[in-house]
Amino acid sequence: MLEKFVIKGCKRLKGKVRISGAKNSALPLLAASILSDEGLILENVPDVADVRTMLKALELLGVKYNFDRDKNRIEIDSSSVKPVEIPYDIIRRMRASVLLMGPLLARFKKAYVYTPGGCAIGARPIDLHIEAFKKLGADYKVKEGYSILKTKKLKGNFIYFDKVTVTGTENVIMASVFAEGETVIENAAIEPEVVDLCNCLVKMGANIEGIGTKSLKIEGVKRLKKISHKVIPDRIEAGTFIIAAAVTNGKVEIENVNPSHLDSFLSKVKDAGVNLEVKENVILVKGTSTINPVDIETSPYPGFPTDLQAQFMVLMLKADGVSHIKENIFENRFQHVQELIRLGADIKLDGNTAIVKGGNPLTGADVMATDLRASASLVLAGLFAKGVTKVHRIYHLDRGYESFEEKLKKLGAAIKREGD
Ligand code: EPZ
């Protein structure tokens, strides 16, 4: 059933919010569970739609699991996994199911995963994943929509990614953990979620060197054992709440964060004049009267994260001047711009740069979510628009934010979920 958020603007947010585990870490970690013939225990797993979709895919493969939602803890038994097809219905809900290719190939020497299509933010091909699998000795073909990978034996090789790819790096790391000999991955993604996956795999018994650098060395091992691993905090959710506090001139304590995962974002938010206090695993946002215009451009970690571009744009709507926001990662990640204009924003697009003229007062209106982070930015705008803002199709948001409206309500926002 389609649902919407109804938000009454202009409430200053106050209080504490606890950040959930990172969706983009939980997904590769769940996929990695089938690399062990025993299983995996994950703590701090966010209860979001994408995690539930990945669990459905694992169940299709024969995985048994218990998800204790109150404790955000999942215990997985992967002793009876079979490499059956991952169908269109799973892939259409969540393209990150491609993360099952690497583990299936590694453990069963074959993978049948429906080929992902494009999505709202771009074509998002997986050519770099496939090229890397071929380098490890896999044969690849597409048949009736399925991407079919097969191999007699995976052998370590030298792999260079022309472009930094987060799930591409994760997929190839997982494919290479049992490969014969050494695999080197150059120009690897170094996002905290990639590091979290590597740390978990090493605890399971994998042999990975260079973790956190762009050059990884993986020596194949025989098998991986069952261990327990805690998912890192979600840096994108943390950034979203920092902006929510800043745009409402609020006073919010954001707990269970790892500030070192947000360096570039925090420095831009400080440049914008947001009053922040950064502690070990808490970030305090203390009231912000005037916002300065700040130019940003997205780039792979440790650069400014593309997943916080839409949210930062909303902060710039309050700036007293013009800012330039350049999106370098995805070719179509400005879907939120047209919706923000409906609220009264003055934004012009020039290729992959958005020119944001801040200072226009926003008035509430009906707007439509198009992708996960764009929908979060529409909620943020609704928090300070005059009157009522209705954000439609919030299933996009439910994919990656756990108890979003409950957390905002606890901070004093006037937000409620209704049928559409
Ligand atoms: C991951 O997507 C994240 N998803 C995305 O988060 C995030 O926006 C993205 O990384 C960039 O940080 C997960 O981790 C589940 P890429 P991914 O491969 O891995 C091109 C969210 O909001 N490319 O790093 O799919 C691609 O088109 C989501 O939580 C190829 O050309 O992104 C893009 O332009 C949205 N060929 C660029 O590289 C390939 O084979 C970076 O994509 C792979 C990627």
Short mmCIF file of N, CA and C in Angstrom, two decimals, residues 11-15 17 238-254 269 274-276 283-289 291 315 318 380 383-384 408 411:
data_model
loop_
_atom_site.label_atom_id
_atom_site.label_comp_id
_atom_site.label_asym_id
_atom_site.label_seq_id
_atom_site.Cartn_x
_atom_site.Cartn_y
_atom_site.Cartn_z
N LYS A 11 9.19 23.39 13.25
CA LYS A 11 9.40 22.97 14.65
C LYS A 11 10.90 22.81 14.88
N ARG A 12 11.45 23.48 15.89
CA ARG A 12 12.87 23.31 16.19
C ARG A 12 13.08 21.91 16.79
N LEU A 13 14.02 21.13 16.28
CA LEU A 13 14.26 19.79 16.82
C LEU A 13 15.13 19.90 18.06
N LYS A 14 14.77 19.09 19.08
CA LYS A 14 15.55 19.12 20.32
C LYS A 14 15.62 17.72 20.90
N GLY A 15 16.76 17.36 21.48
CA GLY A 15 16.84 16.07 22.19
C GLY A 15 17.92 15.16 21.62
N VAL A 17 19.05 11.48 19.47
CA VAL A 17 18.65 10.42 18.52
C VAL A 17 19.80 9.42 18.41
N ALA A 238 23.34 9.40 9.98
CA ALA A 238 23.87 10.42 10.90
C ALA A 238 23.91 11.79 10.21
N GLY A 239 24.40 11.81 8.98
CA GLY A 239 24.47 13.08 8.22
C GLY A 239 23.09 13.66 7.98
N THR A 240 22.13 12.77 7.75
CA THR A 240 20.75 13.22 7.51
C THR A 240 20.18 13.93 8.74
N PHE A 241 20.46 13.36 9.93
CA PHE A 241 19.95 13.99 11.16
C PHE A 241 20.72 15.26 11.52
N ILE A 242 21.98 15.34 11.14
CA ILE A 242 22.75 16.58 11.37
C ILE A 242 22.09 17.71 10.58
N ILE A 243 21.72 17.43 9.34
CA ILE A 243 21.06 18.45 8.51
C ILE A 243 19.67 18.77 9.09
N ALA A 244 18.96 17.74 9.57
CA ALA A 244 17.62 17.97 10.14
C ALA A 244 17.72 18.94 11.32
N ALA A 245 18.72 18.76 12.16
CA ALA A 245 18.91 19.66 13.31
C ALA A 245 19.29 21.06 12.83
N ALA A 246 20.19 21.11 11.83
CA ALA A 246 20.69 22.42 11.38
C ALA A 246 19.57 23.24 10.72
N VAL A 247 18.77 22.62 9.87
CA VAL A 247 17.77 23.40 9.13
C VAL A 247 16.61 23.86 10.03
N THR A 248 16.46 23.22 11.21
CA THR A 248 15.39 23.68 12.12
C THR A 248 15.99 24.51 13.26
N ASN A 249 17.28 24.88 13.10
CA ASN A 249 17.96 25.65 14.14
C ASN A 249 17.82 24.96 15.49
N GLY A 250 17.89 23.63 15.43
CA GLY A 250 17.63 22.82 16.63
C GLY A 250 18.87 22.54 17.45
N LYS A 251 18.64 21.81 18.56
CA LYS A 251 19.74 21.45 19.46
C LYS A 251 19.65 19.93 19.65
N VAL A 252 20.44 19.15 18.90
CA VAL A 252 20.26 17.70 18.87
C VAL A 252 21.58 16.97 19.15
N GLU A 253 21.48 15.92 19.98
CA GLU A 253 22.63 15.07 20.28
C GLU A 253 22.48 13.80 19.44
N ILE A 254 23.43 13.56 18.54
CA ILE A 254 23.32 12.40 17.64
C ILE A 254 24.28 11.34 18.15
N VAL A 269 29.84 21.07 6.46
CA VAL A 269 28.73 21.54 7.29
C VAL A 269 29.22 22.64 8.24
N VAL A 274 27.26 25.71 10.55
CA VAL A 274 26.50 24.90 11.53
C VAL A 274 27.36 24.72 12.78
N ASN A 275 26.76 24.94 13.95
CA ASN A 275 27.47 24.91 15.20
C ASN A 275 27.55 23.46 15.71
N LEU A 276 28.72 22.80 15.49
CA LEU A 276 28.85 21.37 15.82
C LEU A 276 29.85 21.16 16.95
N ILE A 283 27.76 13.38 18.08
CA ILE A 283 27.92 14.69 17.43
C ILE A 283 26.78 15.57 17.94
N LEU A 284 27.17 16.73 18.49
CA LEU A 284 26.19 17.65 19.04
C LEU A 284 25.96 18.78 18.04
N VAL A 285 24.71 19.00 17.62
CA VAL A 285 24.39 20.14 16.76
C VAL A 285 23.72 21.17 17.67
N LYS A 286 24.37 22.38 17.78
CA LYS A 286 23.86 23.34 18.76
C LYS A 286 23.39 24.60 18.07
N GLY A 287 22.15 24.59 17.58
CA GLY A 287 21.57 25.83 17.07
C GLY A 287 22.41 26.48 15.98
N THR A 288 21.73 26.94 14.96
CA THR A 288 22.44 27.54 13.82
C THR A 288 21.57 28.67 13.30
N SER A 289 22.03 29.91 13.49
CA SER A 289 21.13 30.99 13.02
C SER A 289 21.38 31.26 11.54
N ILE A 291 23.18 30.53 7.85
CA ILE A 291 23.87 29.49 7.07
C ILE A 291 24.58 30.18 5.91
N LEU A 315 20.11 22.01 3.07
CA LEU A 315 20.76 22.98 3.97
C LEU A 315 21.07 24.26 3.21
N LYS A 318 18.75 27.24 2.87
CA LYS A 318 18.66 28.22 3.96
C LYS A 318 19.83 29.19 3.94
N LEU A 380 13.37 16.62 5.04
CA LEU A 380 14.15 17.69 5.69
C LEU A 380 13.61 19.06 5.30
N LEU A 383 10.49 19.96 7.10
CA LEU A 383 10.66 20.31 8.52
C LEU A 383 10.70 21.81 8.73
N PHE A 384 11.12 22.59 7.67
CA PHE A 384 11.17 24.04 7.91
C PHE A 384 10.33 24.82 6.90
N LEU A 408 12.23 11.21 14.36
CA LEU A 408 11.98 12.65 14.19
C LEU A 408 10.93 13.14 15.19
N LEU A 411 12.19 13.91 18.48
CA LEU A 411 12.95 15.18 18.52
C LEU A 411 12.01 16.38 18.43
#
